[in-house]
Structure formats: structure tokens, C-alpha cells
Short mmCIF file of C-alpha atoms and ligand atoms in Angstrom, two decimals:
data_model
loop_
_atom_site.label_atom_id
_atom_site.label_comp_id
_atom_site.label_asym_id
_atom_site.label_seq_id
_atom_site.Cartn_x
_atom_site.Cartn_y
_atom_site.Cartn_z
CA MET A 1 106.55 86.55 -75.38
CA SER A 2 105.20 84.28 -72.64
CA LYS A 3 105.29 85.51 -69.07
CA VAL A 4 107.50 82.63 -68.02
CA LEU A 5 110.02 83.19 -70.79
CA GLY A 6 110.04 86.90 -69.97
CA LEU A 7 110.78 86.22 -66.31
CA PHE A 8 113.43 83.73 -67.31
CA LEU A 9 115.14 86.32 -69.51
CA VAL A 10 114.96 88.92 -66.75
CA ALA A 11 116.56 86.44 -64.35
CA ILE A 12 119.37 85.58 -66.77
CA PHE A 13 119.95 89.23 -67.47
CA SER A 14 120.09 90.14 -63.77
CA ILE A 15 122.61 87.41 -63.05
CA ALA A 16 124.80 88.47 -65.94
CA TYR A 17 124.49 92.09 -64.96
CA THR A 18 125.34 91.46 -61.30
CA GLN A 19 128.45 89.54 -62.25
CA LEU A 20 129.54 92.19 -64.68
CA VAL A 21 129.16 94.84 -62.02
CA ASN A 22 130.96 92.67 -59.47
CA GLY A 23 133.82 92.21 -61.87
CA HIS A 24 134.66 95.94 -61.95
CA SER A 25 132.95 97.90 -59.18
CA LEU A 26 131.27 97.30 -55.89
CA ARG A 27 127.60 96.38 -56.06
CA GLY A 28 125.28 99.39 -56.02
CA CYS A 29 127.98 101.82 -57.12
CA GLN A 30 127.76 104.09 -60.15
CA THR A 31 129.85 102.52 -62.92
CA ARG A 32 129.93 105.25 -65.52
CA CYS A 33 130.11 109.03 -65.91
CA GLY A 34 129.70 110.16 -69.50
CA SER A 35 132.14 108.07 -71.53
CA VAL A 36 134.42 107.16 -68.61
CA SER A 37 133.82 103.93 -66.70
CA ILE A 38 134.39 104.06 -62.96
CA GLU A 39 136.14 101.15 -61.28
CA TYR A 40 137.25 100.52 -57.73
CA PRO A 41 139.49 101.79 -56.03
CA PHE A 42 137.99 104.88 -57.70
CA GLY A 43 134.37 105.68 -56.96
CA ILE A 44 131.85 108.44 -56.60
CA SER A 45 129.80 107.91 -53.47
CA THR A 46 130.77 106.96 -49.95
CA GLY A 47 131.51 103.24 -49.69
CA CYS A 48 132.34 103.03 -53.39
CA TYR A 49 135.97 104.16 -53.33
CA TYR A 50 138.99 103.05 -51.35
CA ALA A 51 138.79 105.37 -48.40
CA VAL A 52 141.95 104.80 -46.42
CA HIS A 53 143.36 107.79 -48.28
CA ASP A 54 140.65 110.13 -49.40
CA SER A 55 142.17 110.44 -52.87
CA PHE A 56 140.08 107.94 -54.82
CA ASN A 57 136.96 110.04 -54.44
CA LEU A 58 135.79 111.27 -57.88
CA THR A 59 132.82 113.46 -58.74
CA CYS A 60 130.55 113.27 -61.76
CA ASN A 61 129.04 116.48 -63.05
CA GLU A 62 125.58 115.26 -64.04
CA THR A 63 124.97 118.30 -66.24
CA THR A 64 128.02 117.93 -68.47
CA ASN A 65 128.61 114.18 -67.84
CA GLU A 66 132.24 114.92 -67.05
CA LEU A 67 134.22 113.12 -64.38
CA PHE A 68 136.40 115.14 -62.01
CA PHE A 69 139.21 114.41 -59.65
CA GLY A 70 139.18 117.51 -57.43
CA ASN A 71 139.11 120.28 -60.05
CA MET A 72 140.84 118.19 -62.74
CA GLN A 73 138.80 116.50 -65.46
CA VAL A 74 139.46 112.76 -65.77
CA VAL A 75 139.93 111.27 -69.26
CA ASN A 76 140.57 107.64 -68.24
CA TYR A 77 142.71 105.51 -65.97
CA SER A 78 144.34 102.11 -65.89
CA HIS A 79 144.59 99.40 -63.24
CA SER A 80 148.35 99.53 -63.63
CA GLY A 81 148.57 102.95 -62.02
CA GLU A 82 148.01 105.79 -64.50
CA LEU A 83 145.32 108.45 -64.44
CA ARG A 84 144.89 110.78 -67.41
CA ILE A 85 143.49 114.25 -66.76
CA LEU A 86 143.03 117.43 -68.80
CA MET A 87 144.94 120.51 -67.76
CA SER A 88 144.83 124.12 -68.98
CA ARG A 89 147.66 126.04 -70.61
CA SER A 90 149.25 129.21 -69.38
CA TYR A 91 149.54 132.11 -71.79
CA ALA A 92 150.73 135.65 -72.26
CA CYS A 93 149.00 137.63 -75.01
CA TYR A 94 150.39 140.75 -76.63
CA ASN A 95 147.28 142.26 -78.13
CA ARG A 96 145.97 145.65 -76.98
CA THR A 97 144.88 144.38 -73.57
CA ARG A 98 148.09 142.42 -72.83
CA VAL A 99 146.86 139.58 -70.67
CA ALA A 100 148.75 136.76 -69.05
CA GLU A 101 147.79 133.78 -66.95
CA THR A 102 150.03 131.61 -64.81
CA ILE A 103 148.82 128.09 -64.25
CA SER A 104 149.46 126.04 -61.18
CA TYR A 105 148.59 122.40 -60.80
CA ASN A 106 148.52 120.71 -57.50
CA THR A 107 148.12 117.23 -56.30
CA ASN A 108 148.59 117.43 -52.58
CA LEU A 109 147.19 113.94 -52.45
CA ARG A 110 149.14 111.06 -51.01
CA SER A 111 148.32 108.55 -53.73
CA PHE A 112 149.10 110.67 -56.82
CA THR A 113 152.15 112.27 -58.43
CA PHE A 114 152.80 113.65 -61.93
CA SER A 115 154.35 111.17 -64.34
CA ASN A 116 157.64 111.75 -66.13
CA LYS A 117 155.76 110.82 -69.33
CA ASN A 118 154.68 114.45 -69.45
CA ARG A 119 156.62 117.07 -71.36
CA PHE A 120 156.83 120.73 -70.49
CA THR A 121 156.12 122.49 -73.76
CA ALA A 122 156.12 126.12 -74.90
CA VAL A 123 154.77 127.57 -78.14
CA GLY A 124 155.51 131.04 -79.50
CA CYS A 125 158.12 133.21 -81.15
CA ASN A 126 160.70 134.82 -78.86
CA THR A 127 159.12 133.02 -75.98
CA PHE A 128 160.57 131.86 -72.73
CA ALA A 129 158.62 129.60 -70.46
CA PHE A 130 159.49 128.17 -67.11
CA MET A 131 158.08 125.81 -64.60
CA THR A 132 158.70 125.22 -60.94
CA THR A 133 157.85 121.95 -59.36
CA ILE A 134 158.15 120.31 -55.99
CA PHE A 135 159.30 116.73 -55.94
CA GLU A 136 160.61 114.71 -53.04
CA ASP A 137 160.14 117.92 -51.01
CA ARG A 138 162.69 119.85 -53.07
CA ASN A 139 162.07 122.76 -55.42
CA TYR A 140 163.12 122.26 -59.01
CA SER A 141 162.87 124.71 -61.89
CA THR A 142 163.50 124.39 -65.57
CA GLY A 143 162.38 126.03 -68.77
CA CYS A 144 162.91 126.43 -72.45
CA LEU A 145 163.40 129.11 -75.04
CA SER A 146 162.04 129.46 -78.53
CA THR A 147 162.73 132.07 -81.20
CA CYS A 148 161.46 132.90 -84.69
CA ASP A 149 160.84 135.92 -86.87
CA SER A 150 158.59 134.18 -89.36
CA ILE A 151 156.40 131.07 -89.43
CA PRO A 152 158.65 127.97 -89.36
CA LYS A 153 158.24 125.75 -92.42
CA GLU A 154 158.41 122.27 -90.95
CA ASN A 155 155.53 120.55 -89.15
CA GLY A 156 155.95 118.34 -86.09
CA VAL A 157 159.34 119.76 -85.04
CA CYS A 158 159.59 121.22 -81.54
CA SER A 159 163.24 122.08 -81.05
CA GLY A 160 163.50 125.80 -80.46
CA GLU A 161 161.94 127.44 -83.50
CA GLY A 162 158.43 128.47 -82.46
CA CYS A 163 158.21 125.53 -80.06
CA CYS A 164 160.41 124.01 -77.38
CA HIS A 165 160.02 121.28 -74.81
CA THR A 166 161.79 119.63 -71.94
CA SER A 167 161.29 116.66 -69.65
CA VAL A 168 159.98 116.80 -66.09
CA PRO A 169 161.01 114.81 -63.03
CA LYS A 170 158.73 112.02 -61.84
CA ARG A 171 157.11 112.14 -58.40
CA SER A 172 156.26 115.83 -58.77
CA LYS A 173 153.34 117.00 -56.70
CA ARG A 174 152.94 120.52 -57.92
CA PHE A 175 153.66 122.64 -60.98
CA ILE A 176 153.70 126.36 -61.55
CA ILE A 177 153.92 127.26 -65.23
CA ARG A 178 154.50 130.64 -66.81
CA SER A 179 155.21 131.89 -70.28
CA SER A 180 156.53 135.23 -71.39
CA SER A 181 158.06 136.94 -74.38
CA PHE A 182 161.04 139.09 -75.34
CA ASP A 183 161.91 141.28 -78.33
CA ARG A 184 158.37 141.26 -79.61
CA ASP A 185 157.67 143.50 -82.54
CA VAL A 186 154.51 144.15 -84.46
CA SER A 187 155.46 141.89 -87.37
CA VAL A 188 155.70 138.87 -85.03
CA ASN A 189 152.47 139.81 -83.23
CA ASN A 190 150.62 139.52 -86.52
CA PHE A 191 151.18 135.78 -86.88
CA ASN A 192 151.89 134.99 -83.22
CA PRO A 193 149.88 137.12 -80.79
CA SER A 194 150.51 134.90 -77.73
CA SER A 195 153.07 132.75 -75.96
CA TYR A 196 151.84 129.49 -74.43
CA ALA A 197 153.26 126.96 -71.99
CA PHE A 198 151.73 123.70 -70.80
CA LEU A 199 152.32 120.16 -69.63
CA VAL A 200 151.27 117.46 -72.07
CA GLU A 201 151.65 113.71 -72.30
CA GLU A 202 154.54 112.74 -74.57
CA GLY A 203 153.31 112.23 -78.13
CA MET A 204 149.99 114.03 -77.61
CA PHE A 205 151.04 117.38 -79.08
CA SER A 206 152.50 117.79 -82.54
CA PHE A 207 153.50 121.35 -83.38
CA SER A 208 151.87 122.78 -86.47
CA PRO A 209 153.47 126.24 -86.91
CA SER A 210 150.89 127.76 -89.23
CA GLN A 211 148.00 126.86 -86.91
CA ASP A 212 149.51 126.77 -83.45
CA LEU A 213 151.34 130.11 -83.50
CA GLN A 214 147.99 131.81 -84.11
CA ASN A 215 146.08 130.33 -81.12
CA LEU A 216 147.03 126.67 -80.51
CA ARG A 217 144.15 125.52 -82.75
CA ASN A 218 141.82 126.79 -80.00
CA VAL A 219 142.86 123.90 -77.75
CA THR A 220 142.79 125.06 -74.14
CA LYS A 221 143.37 121.78 -72.32
CA PHE A 222 145.92 119.00 -72.81
CA PRO A 223 146.12 115.43 -71.52
CA VAL A 224 148.50 114.95 -68.61
CA VAL A 225 149.40 111.68 -66.87
CA LEU A 226 149.39 111.13 -63.12
CA ASP A 227 150.85 108.04 -61.46
CA TRP A 228 148.79 106.46 -58.70
CA SER A 229 149.28 103.63 -56.25
CA ILE A 230 147.81 102.25 -53.07
CA GLY A 231 149.49 103.47 -49.88
CA ASN A 232 153.20 104.10 -49.48
CA GLN A 233 154.46 100.64 -48.57
CA THR A 234 155.84 97.82 -50.69
CA CYS A 235 153.97 94.56 -51.32
CA LYS A 236 156.36 92.85 -48.92
CA GLN A 237 155.56 95.37 -46.21
CA VAL A 238 151.78 95.12 -46.61
CA GLY A 239 151.86 91.31 -46.95
CA ASN A 240 148.39 89.85 -46.87
CA THR A 241 146.80 93.18 -45.91
CA SER A 242 147.05 94.44 -49.53
CA ILE A 243 143.70 95.16 -51.18
CA CYS A 244 144.59 92.98 -54.21
CA GLY A 245 141.88 90.35 -54.66
CA GLN A 246 141.85 86.64 -55.42
CA ASN A 247 143.75 85.52 -58.51
CA SER A 248 145.68 88.78 -58.57
CA LEU A 249 149.26 89.83 -57.94
CA CYS A 250 150.59 92.71 -55.87
CA LEU A 251 153.24 94.72 -57.72
CA ASP A 252 155.41 97.46 -56.23
CA SER A 253 154.82 100.70 -58.12
CA THR A 254 157.74 101.50 -60.41
CA THR A 255 156.95 105.21 -60.47
CA ARG A 256 156.28 106.00 -56.80
CA ASP A 257 155.88 104.43 -53.36
CA GLY A 258 153.04 101.99 -52.76
CA TYR A 259 151.73 99.16 -54.90
CA ASN A 260 149.29 98.29 -57.70
CA CYS A 261 147.40 95.07 -58.39
CA LYS A 262 147.21 92.95 -61.54
CA CYS A 263 145.10 89.91 -62.46
CA LYS A 264 147.12 86.72 -62.87
CA ALA A 265 147.57 85.31 -66.39
CA GLY A 266 144.32 83.72 -67.56
CA TYR A 267 142.21 86.05 -65.42
CA ASP A 268 140.56 89.31 -66.32
CA GLY A 269 138.66 92.02 -64.46
CA ASN A 270 139.35 94.39 -61.64
CA PRO A 271 142.28 93.18 -59.48
CA TYR A 272 141.42 95.67 -56.73
CA LEU A 273 138.20 93.81 -55.85
CA GLN A 274 138.07 90.64 -53.78
CA GLU A 275 136.44 88.65 -56.57
CA GLY A 276 137.35 90.96 -59.42
CA CYS A 277 139.71 88.73 -61.39
CA GLN A 278 137.68 86.10 -63.19
CA GLY A 279 138.81 83.28 -65.43
CA THR A 280 138.75 84.14 -69.11
CA MET A 281 138.16 80.46 -70.01
CA PHE A 282 134.93 78.74 -69.08
C1 LIG B 1 128.64 121.13 -63.82
O1 LIG B 1 129.14 121.84 -64.95
C2 LIG B 1 128.43 123.03 -65.22
C3 LIG B 1 128.94 123.57 -66.54
O2 LIG B 1 130.35 123.65 -66.55
C4 LIG B 1 128.62 123.99 -64.06
O3 LIG B 1 127.92 125.17 -64.32
C5 LIG B 1 128.10 123.33 -62.78
O4 LIG B 1 128.35 124.17 -61.68
C6 LIG B 1 128.75 121.99 -62.56
N1 LIG B 1 128.11 121.30 -61.44
C7 LIG B 1 128.78 120.86 -60.39
C8 LIG B 1 127.96 120.14 -59.36
O5 LIG B 1 129.97 121.04 -60.27
C1 LIG B 2 134.71 113.98 -52.49
O1 LIG B 2 135.24 115.00 -53.34
C2 LIG B 2 134.43 116.13 -53.43
C3 LIG B 2 135.04 117.08 -54.45
O2 LIG B 2 136.42 117.03 -54.47
C4 LIG B 2 134.28 116.78 -52.07
O3 LIG B 2 133.43 117.88 -52.17
C5 LIG B 2 133.71 115.76 -51.10
O4 LIG B 2 133.65 116.31 -49.81
C6 LIG B 2 134.54 114.51 -51.08
N1 LIG B 2 133.89 113.51 -50.25
C7 LIG B 2 134.44 113.00 -49.18
C8 LIG B 2 133.66 111.99 -48.41
O5 LIG B 2 135.55 113.35 -48.83
C1 LIG B 3 143.06 106.97 -72.56
O1 LIG B 3 143.09 108.21 -73.23
C2 LIG B 3 144.24 108.40 -74.06
C3 LIG B 3 144.20 109.81 -74.58
O2 LIG B 3 142.96 110.16 -75.10
C4 LIG B 3 144.22 107.36 -75.18
O3 LIG B 3 145.36 107.51 -75.99
C5 LIG B 3 144.21 105.97 -74.55
O4 LIG B 3 144.11 104.99 -75.55
C6 LIG B 3 143.05 105.82 -73.57
N1 LIG B 3 143.19 104.56 -72.87
C7 LIG B 3 142.16 103.77 -72.64
C8 LIG B 3 142.45 102.51 -71.90
O5 LIG B 3 141.03 104.08 -72.98
C1 LIG B 4 143.63 139.60 -76.20
O1 LIG B 4 143.79 138.18 -76.06
C2 LIG B 4 143.02 137.62 -75.03
C3 LIG B 4 143.37 136.16 -74.91
O2 LIG B 4 143.30 135.49 -76.12
C4 LIG B 4 141.54 137.82 -75.35
O3 LIG B 4 140.75 137.29 -74.29
C5 LIG B 4 141.26 139.31 -75.49
O4 LIG B 4 139.94 139.50 -75.89
C6 LIG B 4 142.19 139.92 -76.53
N1 LIG B 4 141.99 141.35 -76.58
C7 LIG B 4 141.89 142.05 -77.72
C8 LIG B 4 141.69 143.50 -77.61
O5 LIG B 4 141.96 141.47 -78.81
C1 LIG B 5 159.82 126.05 -52.76
O1 LIG B 5 159.46 127.32 -53.27
C2 LIG B 5 158.33 127.88 -52.65
C3 LIG B 5 157.97 129.19 -53.31
O2 LIG B 5 158.75 129.49 -54.39
C4 LIG B 5 158.63 128.10 -51.17
O3 LIG B 5 157.48 128.63 -50.53
C5 LIG B 5 158.99 126.76 -50.53
O4 LIG B 5 159.34 126.96 -49.18
C6 LIG B 5 160.12 126.11 -51.27
N1 LIG B 5 160.30 124.77 -50.73
C7 LIG B 5 161.50 124.24 -50.48
C8 LIG B 5 161.53 122.86 -49.92
O5 LIG B 5 162.52 124.85 -50.70
C1 LIG B 6 139.27 128.99 -83.51
O1 LIG B 6 138.23 129.84 -83.03
C2 LIG B 6 137.98 130.93 -83.89
C3 LIG B 6 137.00 131.86 -83.20
O2 LIG B 6 136.03 131.15 -82.50
C4 LIG B 6 137.45 130.40 -85.24
O3 LIG B 6 137.23 131.48 -86.11
C5 LIG B 6 138.52 129.49 -85.83
O4 LIG B 6 138.03 128.89 -87.01
C6 LIG B 6 138.90 128.38 -84.86
N1 LIG B 6 140.04 127.67 -85.41
C7 LIG B 6 140.10 126.34 -85.41
C8 LIG B 6 141.33 125.74 -86.00
O5 LIG B 6 139.22 125.63 -84.93
C1 LIG B 7 152.87 106.59 -45.19
O1 LIG B 7 151.49 106.86 -45.06
C2 LIG B 7 151.06 107.06 -43.72
C3 LIG B 7 149.56 107.28 -43.71
O2 LIG B 7 148.92 106.64 -44.72
C4 LIG B 7 151.79 108.27 -43.14
O3 LIG B 7 151.40 108.45 -41.79
C5 LIG B 7 153.28 108.07 -43.23
O4 LIG B 7 153.94 109.23 -42.81
C6 LIG B 7 153.71 107.74 -44.65
N1 LIG B 7 155.12 107.42 -44.67
C7 LIG B 7 155.95 107.94 -45.55
C8 LIG B 7 157.38 107.48 -45.48
O5 LIG B 7 155.58 108.73 -46.39
C1 LIG B 8 148.08 87.28 -42.59
O1 LIG B 8 149.39 86.83 -42.22
C2 LIG B 8 149.56 86.68 -40.83
C3 LIG B 8 151.00 86.33 -40.51
O2 LIG B 8 151.77 86.16 -41.67
C4 LIG B 8 148.61 85.60 -40.33
O3 LIG B 8 148.73 85.46 -38.91
C5 LIG B 8 147.18 85.99 -40.66
O4 LIG B 8 146.28 84.96 -40.31
C6 LIG B 8 147.04 86.28 -42.15
N1 LIG B 8 145.71 86.81 -42.41
C7 LIG B 8 144.96 86.39 -43.41
C8 LIG B 8 143.63 87.04 -43.54
O5 LIG B 8 145.33 85.54 -44.17
#
């Protein structure tokens, strides 16, 4: 390849690259951690995330290539205001050592609350599980009960035989989840040594009695949805001080206070950046 052609290609490539980066993140900011792409208002280093509330600060573990939001692992997120994380399950095991673990999840962050797309789910025979949550500064508790004396026959049914679930209120900031068991005898322990309880995004857990009563197919973390927005004011209240860029719209969050941004029809990119929304026709 001639030197001139080479330089030309480098120049073309740099221009394309710069625009690509500008379309989704601020220049000079890390755009990827493992398989998750990182886009403003989220970011890793100072100057790369929206800093009016500290909440958009993520960390990338360079060893495992996993992205974290505080101590929660991030799966992905959308411009429209959802963030998917992985969260552990609580359990109570009835083997010789008899161990139990209560799980608490916390987002004491202004810009995030748990979505009502999550389901509180418990798995086990003769299991009761309960959760306490704080939403709109009030305490709220609920739970569910599941019984069985043998392995249920039907797959994918979670309605009280080996598995139960219930909905959760939106705008929750904190969850405490416990599971426990009653009337346990040795015959049940053989096929169901533990009771589990967890939050999981609707549709992301399908109960398989023969596998899940044993040990939840070894799954220890489930996807959970958080709702996020910018600030706590409506689009009308923030007026032209919203962070939504050119060719984008400000939309009041439907799940919490604050707003989200969206590119106008015919534009694509990151609506949270000044020049993020770019025409899809050229
Ligand atoms: C990254 O993950 C590894 C393995 O889980 C852990 O040992 C290490 O402490 C983590 N590093 C940071 C900076 O958190
Ligand atoms: C960003 O988050 C990490 C981990 O949560 C924290 O250690 C760090 O201090 C935060 N950075 C800033 C500038 O707040
Ligand atoms: C985010 O992750 C969930 C769960 O793995 C998946 O169903 C969804 O398609 C992903 N969304 C995007 C935009 O990658
Ligand atoms: C009991 O179950 C717990 C959790 O699964 C496990 O860590 C522990 O090793 C088990 N103990 C025995 C004696 O099997
Ligand atoms: C909610 O419950 C926790 C502990 O169970 C308690 O510390 C807190 O004060 C309660 N909050 C309200 C608003 O009742
Ligand atoms: C779960 O883990 C155990 C022990 O590591 C292994 O024997 C078993 O095959 C695993 N089950 C599944 C469904 O992956
Ligand atoms: C809105 O957020 C500001 C700081 O960002 C805070 O001082 C104020 O109390 C919040 N208002 C409400 C109603 O939550
Ligand atoms: C924002 O709106 C105010 C009043 O509506 C106006 O005075 C100001 O110039 C506007 N600022 C920008 C940057 O457009």
C-alpha cells in the first residue's frame, strides 16, 4: 500500500471513529467494559458521566471485564430509562449444617428505583418467603407460600406448588428478602434441600420442578430491572436546562420523577449528548 493511500485511510478511519464515539459517549471516554457498551449519562471516569447526581458513575473490573453499579453487576441499559443488573438469591438450606442467607438490595441513589417489572419469586416445598421494601418512604411487606410433598409434574407453572410469585410496587428503593421452611421432613429434603427467594425480571425465570427444586440449576444471580431518570423535575420544570441534546425530545419518566431523552423520528444515537442524535438518512 502506498504511504499516501495509507495516510488517507487512517484519516478516513479517524474521522469515522471520532463521529461514532461522539454519537454515543463523550470524546476520550471509555466506551466498553466486556460486552457492555457505556454511553453517557453513564460513564466510568470523572468527566465522563453526568455528575449532578453521583449515580451515573459505573466501574469496570478490568480483571473480569464486568461492569458494576456500586456492588451490582450491570447487564445492559436503555436510553429510555431502564438498567438491568444481576442480583443474588436468598436461601435457607436444610442439610446437616442448616445455613440461611437473607439478601438485601439497596439503591439509596436519587436517580434509581426498582421497576415493577420485577417479580418476587420463591422456590421450594413447604416454603414461605417474604420481602420488605421501602417505597415513597413507607414500609411495605408481602410474601408468598408454596407447598409440595413430591416433585410437581408440570413445567413453567409457578402458582403455589413448589414455586410462588407476587408483584412488587414500583419506586422501591430497598428490598430485604428472606426464605424459610415449615413442616420439612426427610423425604422432602431428598429432592428439595433448600428454599430460595429472589427478585427477577418478569419472564426471565421459568420454573422447572425437577431441576430447580434441587438447586435452582446452580443459578445464583437473576436479572432485575431498575428505572432511572435525570433529576426529579418534569420536562416543563427544567425547560431548556434539560440535558437532552439537539434533535431530541424530553419525556417525563412514566415510572418515577425526572425525565428521559429520546431522539426525534429520523434521528439515531445518544439523545443525552449535545450532538448525539444524528440523521439516519444522508
Ligand atoms: C475484580 O474481580 C476480581 C474477581 O472477582 C476481584 O478479585 C477483584 O477484587 C475485582 N477488582 C476490583 C477493582 O474490584
Ligand atoms: C465512583 O464509584 C466508585 C465505586 O462505587 C467509587 O469508589 C468512586 O469513589 C466513585 N467516584 C466518584 C467520583 O464518586
Ligand atoms: C438486555 O438484557 C436482557 C436480558 O439478558 C435481554 O433480554 C435484552 O434483550 C438486552 N437488551 C439489549 C438492548 O441488549
Ligand atoms: C449445605 O448447603 C450449603 C448451601 O448450599 C452448602 O454450602 C453446604 O456445604 C451444605 N452442607 C452440607 C453438609 O452438605
Ligand atoms: C421501616 O422498617 C425499618 C426496619 O424494619 C425501620 O427501621 C424504619 O424506620 C421503617 N420506616 C418507616 C417509614 O416506617
Ligand atoms: C450444578 O453443580 C453441580 C456441582 O458443581 C454439578 O454436579 C451439576 O451438574 C450442576 N447442575 C447443572 C444443571 O448445571
Ligand atoms: C430534588 O432533587 C434535589 C437535588 O437534586 C433535592 O434537593 C430535592 O429535595 C429533591 N426534591 C424532591 C421533591 O425530591
Ligand atoms: C432558556 O430560556 C430562558 C427563558 O425561557 C431564556 O432567557 C434563555 O435564554 C434560554 N437559554 C437558552 C440557552 O436557550
